Amino acid sequence: MATTRLHIDWTACDGRGLCAELLPHLIGRDEWGYPAALTGGVSARSDIPIGQADLEAADEAVALCPLVALRLLAD
Ligand code: SF4
C-alpha cells in the first residue's frame, strides 16, 4: 500500500505557518517559525506521513501554501 507524505521545501517556505494551522497535530514550528513534523527524527522533519484522515487537510495546505512550498508525494 502506498504511503503518502507531505514534503515541506524549506528553501521556498517563508515560515508563516499556515500549514501548521491546518495540520496542528502533525506540524509544529521551530524557533524561527518554520514548519516541521512534530514526530520523527531530524531527517524526517520535512517529510510528514499523511494518513487517510488527514489527506483532505494536507491537500488544502498544498493548495493554499502561498509559496508553493508543499507537495504530496506517494512512495
Ligand atoms: S504554508 Fe507554505 S509558506 Fe506557509 S509555513 Fe507552510 S510551507 Fe511555509
Tab-separated table of C-alpha atoms and ligand atoms in Angstrom:
chain	number	residue	atom	x	y	z
A	1	MET	CA	0.000	0.000	0.000
A	2	ALA	CA	1.374	3.419	-0.960
A	3	THR	CA	2.420	5.833	1.733
A	4	THR	CA	1.606	9.489	1.253
A	5	ARG	CA	3.986	12.101	2.626
A	6	LEU	CA	3.691	15.847	2.816
A	7	HIS	CA	7.030	17.326	1.792
A	8	ILE	CA	7.996	20.780	3.005
A	9	ASP	CA	10.509	22.647	0.839
A	10	TRP	CA	12.154	24.842	3.451
A	11	THR	CA	14.078	26.712	0.739
A	12	ALA	CA	10.764	28.045	-0.608
A	13	CYS	CA	8.887	28.443	2.685
A	14	ASP	CA	8.777	31.776	4.488
A	15	GLY	CA	7.723	30.289	7.802
A	16	ARG	CA	4.385	31.979	8.284
A	17	GLY	CA	2.812	28.751	9.482
A	18	LEU	CA	-0.431	28.309	7.557
A	19	CYS	CA	0.261	24.598	7.121
A	20	ALA	CA	0.848	24.204	10.862
A	21	GLU	CA	-2.562	25.767	11.466
A	22	LEU	CA	-4.253	23.336	9.058
A	23	LEU	CA	-2.483	20.238	10.472
A	24	PRO	CA	-1.709	21.210	14.079
A	25	HIS	CA	-1.428	17.605	15.296
A	26	LEU	CA	1.224	16.823	12.652
A	27	ILE	CA	3.123	20.051	12.036
A	28	GLY	CA	4.730	22.306	14.609
A	29	ARG	CA	7.013	25.299	14.155
A	30	ASP	CA	10.665	25.600	15.008
A	31	GLU	CA	12.263	28.507	16.840
A	32	TRP	CA	12.391	30.527	13.598
A	33	GLY	CA	8.747	29.819	12.739
A	34	TYR	CA	9.411	27.223	10.053
A	35	PRO	CA	7.076	24.230	9.909
A	36	ALA	CA	8.375	20.795	10.874
A	37	ALA	CA	6.916	17.404	11.698
A	38	LEU	CA	6.088	17.031	15.367
A	39	THR	CA	7.351	13.452	15.386
A	40	GLY	CA	10.219	11.630	13.732
A	41	GLY	CA	13.941	12.208	13.586
A	42	VAL	CA	15.669	15.276	12.190
A	43	SER	CA	15.897	13.782	8.685
A	44	ALA	CA	12.118	13.148	8.649
A	45	ARG	CA	11.042	16.586	9.824
A	46	SER	CA	10.294	17.855	6.312
A	47	ASP	CA	8.573	14.647	5.123
A	48	ILE	CA	5.431	14.016	7.088
A	49	PRO	CA	3.480	10.767	6.719
A	50	ILE	CA	-0.151	11.562	5.961
A	51	GLY	CA	-2.899	9.133	6.901
A	52	GLN	CA	-6.218	8.872	5.118
A	53	ALA	CA	-7.946	11.034	7.739
A	54	ASP	CA	-5.545	13.921	7.081
A	55	LEU	CA	-5.431	13.759	3.279
A	56	GLU	CA	-8.065	16.434	2.740
A	57	ALA	CA	-6.374	18.898	5.107
A	58	ALA	CA	-2.983	18.117	3.553
A	59	ASP	CA	-4.432	18.736	0.079
A	60	GLU	CA	-5.811	22.035	1.318
A	61	ALA	CA	-2.421	23.005	2.758
A	62	VAL	CA	-0.749	22.260	-0.594
A	63	ALA	CA	-3.345	24.340	-2.438
A	64	LEU	CA	-3.168	27.260	-0.013
A	65	CYS	CA	0.571	27.464	0.598
A	66	PRO	CA	1.371	30.932	-0.775
A	67	LEU	CA	4.884	29.961	-1.844
A	68	VAL	CA	4.149	26.542	-3.372
A	69	ALA	CA	6.468	25.018	-0.788
A	70	LEU	CA	4.351	21.911	-0.092
A	71	ARG	CA	3.942	18.754	-2.156
A	72	LEU	CA	2.191	15.463	-1.581
A	73	LEU	CA	4.404	12.513	-2.513
A	74	ALA	CA	3.392	8.864	-2.799
A	75	ASP	CA	6.001	6.131	-2.248
B	1	SF4	S1	2.040	27.226	4.256
B	1	SF4	FE1	3.843	27.118	2.909
B	1	SF4	S2	4.956	29.048	3.214
B	1	SF4	FE2	3.491	28.817	4.914
B	1	SF4	S3	4.688	27.843	6.563
B	1	SF4	FE3	3.678	26.189	5.408
B	1	SF4	S4	5.173	25.555	3.845
B	1	SF4	FE4	5.820	27.545	4.629
